[in-house]
Short mmCIF file of C-alpha atoms in Angstrom, two decimals:
data_model
loop_
_atom_site.label_atom_id
_atom_site.label_comp_id
_atom_site.label_asym_id
_atom_site.label_seq_id
_atom_site.Cartn_x
_atom_site.Cartn_y
_atom_site.Cartn_z
CA UNK A 1 -4.36 -91.58 -72.64
CA UNK A 2 -2.45 -88.28 -73.86
CA UNK A 3 -4.47 -85.07 -74.47
CA UNK A 4 -3.53 -85.13 -78.00
CA UNK A 5 -4.87 -88.49 -78.30
CA UNK A 6 -8.09 -87.65 -76.56
CA UNK A 7 -8.60 -84.69 -78.95
CA UNK A 8 -7.99 -86.96 -82.06
CA UNK A 9 -10.60 -89.84 -80.40
CA UNK A 10 -13.15 -86.87 -79.79
CA UNK A 11 -12.70 -85.20 -83.24
CA UNK A 12 -13.28 -88.70 -85.03
CA UNK A 13 -16.46 -88.93 -82.84
CA UNK A 14 -17.77 -85.33 -83.58
CA UNK A 15 -17.17 -85.65 -87.22
CA UNK A 16 -18.93 -88.94 -87.63
CA UNK A 17 -21.52 -88.64 -85.12
CA UNK A 18 -22.47 -84.83 -86.53
CA UNK A 19 -22.50 -86.02 -90.28
CA UNK A 20 -24.72 -88.78 -89.35
CA UNK A 21 -27.07 -87.06 -87.27
CA UNK A 22 -27.53 -84.11 -89.80
CA UNK A 23 -28.14 -86.44 -92.67
CA UNK A 24 -30.62 -88.47 -90.81
CA UNK A 25 -32.49 -85.28 -89.91
CA UNK A 26 -32.57 -84.56 -93.51
CA UNK A 27 -34.06 -87.93 -94.47
CA UNK A 28 -37.66 -88.51 -94.70
CA UNK A 29 -37.26 -92.23 -93.84
CA UNK A 30 -34.47 -94.44 -92.72
CA UNK A 31 -34.89 -98.03 -93.15
CA UNK A 32 -32.56 -99.09 -90.36
CA UNK A 33 -34.57 -96.97 -88.01
CA UNK A 34 -37.76 -98.31 -89.16
CA UNK A 35 -36.12 -101.75 -88.49
CA UNK A 36 -35.45 -100.84 -85.13
CA UNK A 37 -38.96 -99.52 -84.05
CA UNK A 38 -40.38 -102.47 -85.58
CA UNK A 39 -38.22 -104.60 -83.52
CA UNK A 40 -38.92 -102.57 -80.50
CA UNK A 41 -42.83 -102.73 -81.30
CA UNK A 42 -43.15 -98.82 -81.27
CA UNK A 43 -43.45 -98.27 -85.16
CA UNK A 44 -47.31 -97.20 -84.53
CA UNK A 45 -46.79 -94.93 -81.84
CA UNK A 46 -45.36 -92.09 -83.94
CA UNK A 47 -44.77 -91.31 -87.36
CA UNK A 48 -41.52 -92.31 -89.15
CA UNK A 49 -40.42 -88.83 -89.56
CA UNK A 50 -40.47 -88.20 -85.69
CA UNK A 51 -38.30 -91.25 -85.02
CA UNK A 52 -35.92 -90.26 -87.73
CA UNK A 53 -35.95 -86.60 -85.95
CA UNK A 54 -35.38 -88.14 -82.47
CA UNK A 55 -32.29 -90.36 -83.89
CA UNK A 56 -30.90 -87.37 -85.69
CA UNK A 57 -31.04 -85.09 -82.70
CA UNK A 58 -29.26 -87.93 -80.39
CA UNK A 59 -26.47 -88.09 -82.82
CA UNK A 60 -26.06 -84.50 -83.01
CA UNK A 61 -26.27 -84.00 -79.04
CA UNK A 62 -23.52 -86.55 -79.12
CA UNK A 63 -21.42 -84.64 -81.81
CA UNK A 64 -21.87 -81.70 -79.54
CA UNK A 65 -20.77 -83.25 -76.51
CA UNK A 66 -17.62 -84.56 -78.23
CA UNK A 67 -16.66 -81.05 -79.22
CA UNK A 68 -17.18 -79.80 -75.58
CA UNK A 69 -15.39 -82.60 -74.03
CA UNK A 70 -12.13 -82.02 -75.83
CA UNK A 71 -11.54 -79.25 -73.22
CA UNK A 72 -14.13 -80.38 -70.48
CA UNK A 73 -13.00 -83.59 -69.16
CA UNK A 74 -16.08 -83.93 -66.89
CA UNK A 75 -18.23 -84.12 -70.05
CA UNK A 76 -16.36 -87.27 -71.30
CA UNK A 77 -18.36 -89.74 -69.15
CA UNK A 78 -21.79 -88.12 -70.00
CA UNK A 79 -20.87 -88.59 -73.84
CA UNK A 80 -19.92 -92.17 -73.12
CA UNK A 81 -23.15 -92.65 -71.46
CA UNK A 82 -25.14 -91.12 -74.33
CA UNK A 83 -23.35 -93.25 -76.90
CA UNK A 84 -23.67 -96.26 -75.01
CA UNK A 85 -27.44 -95.79 -75.01
CA UNK A 86 -27.56 -94.97 -78.75
CA UNK A 87 -25.48 -98.19 -79.52
CA UNK A 88 -27.31 -100.36 -77.48
CA UNK A 89 -30.65 -99.43 -78.97
CA UNK A 90 -29.07 -99.92 -82.55
CA UNK A 91 -27.61 -103.21 -81.67
CA UNK A 92 -30.58 -105.01 -79.96
CA UNK A 93 -32.18 -105.29 -83.46
CA UNK A 94 -29.57 -107.92 -84.22
CA UNK A 95 -31.70 -110.28 -82.02
CA UNK A 96 -34.49 -110.07 -84.55
CA UNK A 97 -34.55 -111.74 -87.85
CA UNK A 98 -34.58 -108.67 -90.00
CA UNK A 99 -30.92 -108.24 -90.23
CA UNK A 100 -30.06 -111.68 -91.71
CA UNK A 101 -29.90 -113.10 -95.22
CA UNK A 102 -32.70 -115.70 -95.37
CA UNK A 103 -31.48 -117.09 -98.49
CA UNK A 104 -27.93 -117.63 -97.12
CA UNK A 105 -29.48 -119.44 -93.84
CA UNK A 106 -30.07 -116.44 -91.83
CA UNK A 107 -27.66 -115.98 -88.86
CA UNK A 108 -24.59 -115.37 -89.28
CA UNK A 109 -25.13 -114.43 -92.77
CA UNK A 110 -25.78 -110.60 -92.28
CA UNK A 111 -27.50 -108.11 -94.53
CA UNK A 112 -29.11 -105.02 -93.25
CA UNK A 113 -27.07 -105.56 -90.10
CA UNK A 114 -23.71 -104.79 -91.59
CA UNK A 115 -24.05 -101.22 -90.60
CA UNK A 116 -25.69 -102.18 -87.34
CA UNK A 117 -22.53 -104.26 -86.24
CA UNK A 118 -20.26 -101.37 -86.37
CA UNK A 119 -22.17 -100.00 -83.29
CA UNK A 120 -20.00 -102.46 -81.38
CA UNK A 121 -17.14 -99.95 -82.00
CA UNK A 122 -19.06 -96.88 -80.61
CA UNK A 123 -20.38 -99.12 -77.79
CA UNK A 124 -16.52 -99.99 -76.75
CA UNK A 125 -15.54 -96.12 -77.07
CA UNK A 126 -18.68 -95.16 -74.97
CA UNK A 127 -17.63 -97.76 -72.33
CA UNK A 128 -14.05 -96.55 -72.56
CA UNK A 129 -15.09 -92.93 -71.89
CA UNK A 130 -17.20 -93.90 -68.87
CA UNK A 131 -14.54 -96.16 -67.48
CA UNK A 132 -11.22 -94.20 -67.92
CA UNK A 133 -9.62 -96.11 -65.14
CA UNK A 134 -10.45 -99.83 -66.49
CA UNK A 135 -7.54 -101.86 -66.11
CA UNK A 136 -5.56 -101.85 -69.35
CA UNK A 137 -5.66 -105.40 -70.40
CA UNK A 138 -9.64 -104.98 -70.32
CA UNK A 139 -9.57 -101.74 -71.92
CA UNK A 140 -7.18 -103.44 -75.02
CA UNK A 141 -9.43 -106.26 -75.46
CA UNK A 142 -12.64 -103.93 -75.32
CA UNK A 143 -11.19 -102.04 -78.19
CA UNK A 144 -9.85 -104.82 -80.06
CA UNK A 145 -13.18 -106.77 -79.96
CA UNK A 146 -15.11 -104.53 -82.58
CA UNK A 147 -12.04 -104.34 -84.97
CA UNK A 148 -11.74 -108.09 -84.90
CA UNK A 149 -15.54 -108.67 -84.85
CA UNK A 150 -16.20 -106.51 -88.17
CA UNK A 151 -13.16 -107.89 -89.91
CA UNK A 152 -14.27 -111.30 -89.26
CA UNK A 153 -17.84 -110.80 -89.85
CA UNK A 154 -18.01 -108.72 -92.93
CA UNK A 155 -14.69 -110.00 -94.01
CA UNK A 156 -16.15 -113.37 -93.79
CA UNK A 157 -19.28 -112.34 -96.02
CA UNK A 158 -16.63 -111.43 -98.96
CA UNK A 159 -16.49 -115.19 -99.82
CA UNK A 160 -20.21 -115.18 -100.62
CA UNK A 161 -21.24 -114.08 -104.01
CA UNK A 162 -23.97 -111.86 -102.83
CA UNK A 163 -21.25 -109.77 -101.02
CA UNK A 164 -18.93 -109.88 -104.04
CA UNK A 165 -21.44 -108.43 -106.24
CA UNK A 166 -22.37 -106.08 -103.32
CA UNK A 167 -19.04 -104.24 -103.12
CA UNK A 168 -18.51 -104.39 -106.83
CA UNK A 169 -19.69 -100.87 -107.32
CA UNK A 170 -17.56 -99.47 -104.55
CA UNK A 171 -14.07 -101.22 -105.59
CA UNK A 172 -14.55 -100.54 -109.20
CA UNK A 173 -14.92 -96.76 -108.47
CA UNK A 174 -11.58 -96.68 -106.15
CA UNK A 175 -8.44 -96.10 -107.83
CA UNK A 176 -6.90 -97.80 -104.97
CA UNK A 177 -8.96 -100.99 -105.72
CA UNK A 178 -10.29 -101.17 -109.32
CA UNK A 179 -7.17 -102.44 -110.76
CA UNK A 180 -7.98 -105.84 -109.01
CA UNK A 181 -10.86 -106.45 -111.57
CA UNK A 182 -8.06 -106.21 -114.24
CA UNK A 183 -6.67 -109.60 -112.86
CA UNK A 184 -9.41 -111.44 -111.21
CA UNK A 185 -13.00 -111.92 -111.55
CA UNK A 186 -15.68 -110.60 -109.03
CA UNK A 187 -15.58 -113.50 -106.67
CA UNK A 188 -11.82 -113.83 -106.54
CA UNK A 189 -11.20 -110.31 -105.98
CA UNK A 190 -13.77 -110.40 -102.96
CA UNK A 191 -12.04 -113.63 -101.64
CA UNK A 192 -8.59 -111.92 -101.64
CA UNK A 193 -10.14 -108.81 -99.78
CA UNK A 194 -11.62 -111.42 -97.26
CA UNK A 195 -8.24 -112.95 -96.95
CA UNK A 196 -6.76 -109.71 -96.19
CA UNK A 197 -9.43 -108.95 -93.55
CA UNK A 198 -8.56 -112.41 -91.84
CA UNK A 199 -4.96 -111.56 -91.80
CA UNK A 200 -5.45 -108.23 -90.43
CA UNK A 201 -7.70 -109.22 -87.71
CA UNK A 202 -5.13 -112.26 -86.67
CA UNK A 203 -2.49 -109.61 -86.43
CA UNK A 204 -4.56 -107.34 -84.24
CA UNK A 205 -5.17 -110.37 -81.72
CA UNK A 206 -1.42 -111.35 -81.89
CA UNK A 207 -0.25 -107.63 -81.22
CA UNK A 208 -1.86 -108.04 -77.77
CA UNK A 209 0.58 -110.52 -76.72
CA UNK A 210 3.51 -109.47 -79.13
CA UNK A 211 3.89 -105.62 -79.16
CA UNK A 212 6.55 -105.98 -82.08
CA UNK A 213 3.48 -106.86 -84.06
CA UNK A 214 1.51 -103.78 -83.12
CA UNK A 215 2.46 -101.65 -85.99
CA UNK A 216 1.74 -103.93 -88.98
CA UNK A 217 -1.45 -104.94 -87.06
CA UNK A 218 -2.65 -101.36 -86.93
CA UNK A 219 -1.47 -100.27 -90.47
CA UNK A 220 -2.98 -103.49 -91.97
CA UNK A 221 -6.48 -103.28 -90.07
CA UNK A 222 -6.43 -99.30 -90.10
CA UNK A 223 -6.04 -99.45 -94.11
CA UNK A 224 -9.33 -101.23 -94.02
CA UNK A 225 -11.06 -98.55 -92.57
CA UNK A 226 -8.92 -95.57 -94.11
CA UNK A 227 -9.77 -96.85 -97.69
CA UNK A 228 -13.46 -97.04 -97.00
CA UNK A 229 -13.20 -93.18 -96.42
CA UNK A 230 -11.77 -92.65 -99.87
CA UNK A 231 -14.99 -94.09 -101.33
CA UNK A 232 -16.48 -90.76 -100.40
CA UNK A 233 -14.21 -88.98 -103.20
CA UNK A 234 -14.75 -91.97 -105.66
CA UNK A 235 -18.23 -93.48 -105.19
CA UNK A 236 -20.89 -91.08 -106.38
CA UNK A 237 -23.45 -93.08 -104.36
CA UNK A 238 -22.01 -92.25 -100.86
CA UNK A 239 -22.91 -88.24 -100.90
CA UNK A 240 -26.06 -86.72 -101.43
CA UNK A 241 -26.93 -82.95 -102.36
CA UNK A 242 -30.09 -83.27 -100.21
CA UNK A 243 -29.10 -85.28 -97.29
CA UNK A 244 -25.40 -84.99 -97.08
CA UNK A 245 -24.74 -88.65 -96.73
CA UNK A 246 -26.77 -91.51 -98.40
CA UNK A 247 -27.36 -94.83 -96.48
CA UNK A 248 -24.17 -96.02 -98.12
CA UNK A 249 -22.60 -92.95 -96.71
CA UNK A 250 -23.77 -93.82 -93.26
CA UNK A 251 -22.26 -97.17 -93.82
CA UNK A 252 -18.85 -96.01 -94.72
CA UNK A 253 -18.49 -92.99 -92.08
CA UNK A 254 -18.95 -95.41 -89.39
CA UNK A 255 -15.55 -96.69 -90.11
CA UNK A 256 -14.13 -93.83 -88.39
CA UNK A 257 -15.16 -95.46 -84.89
CA UNK A 258 -12.83 -98.20 -85.82
CA UNK A 259 -9.93 -95.78 -86.30
CA UNK A 260 -10.77 -94.58 -82.90
CA UNK A 261 -10.76 -97.99 -81.31
CA UNK A 262 -7.24 -98.61 -83.15
CA UNK A 263 -5.94 -95.40 -81.91
CA UNK A 264 -6.97 -96.30 -78.18
CA UNK A 265 -5.64 -99.83 -78.65
CA UNK A 266 -2.38 -98.63 -79.75
CA UNK A 267 -1.96 -96.16 -77.18
CA UNK A 268 -2.87 -98.46 -74.30
CA UNK A 269 -0.61 -101.46 -75.52
CA UNK A 270 2.36 -98.94 -75.61
CA UNK A 271 1.30 -97.43 -72.24
CA UNK A 272 1.38 -101.05 -70.72
CA UNK A 273 4.85 -101.97 -72.50
CA UNK A 274 6.41 -98.74 -71.02
CA UNK A 275 4.90 -99.53 -67.58
CA UNK A 276 6.58 -103.08 -67.86
CA UNK A 277 9.74 -101.78 -68.79
#
């Protein structure tokens, strides 16, 4: 990747990880951290606040490494290893039952795990940083996978009434999306968003085989993650004067990782095409 692209990638990591780390440190309790410590059966070893502090410091350390790695290339593999570790710790609790909505039949009806599955994006970035010479087709799929996964999984949840009601506050606050409720009810609006997500993920997959679809695929899928960042401006429940971000804010800021995935995805496909030309 070009230096400019690595700068953009590492900047996205620094912003997201730094804000997450600082916010976690300021929180006295974080439900997802508590669910993780319960899964690993270590909750009784230390007070909740200590686990919060350890998690926050890990994120801040990764953010600091991201900044340093912009100029110091040798630090990128170390950064990759750290965020792989963070991601695996976050993802393993998906194997338990606490992340799934029992009333909807459990897996794959995802509840608390919606924010957790976003760590697949961070995991892919970590692997990419530690394996810079990974064959291009593997690296392309590596960074397409989390984008497709989250659009399929969370997009699929849009067809449930529970998720339709869950996004109502976000959608109704957004000047970009609130108009939809003027034409359709809560469920239909959610269904349309779900259909959009399915079309976007389909284009991402097709773009791997047909580069002419790359721009519409990246624009359509990237719009999903870019729009979520506008909720920081429109949705009052995303920011906090006490903890910088709320848990909703944590959910939203993680979408910067998918923008990073798309940045890598786009560059690799273009490089592959140029090499074949």
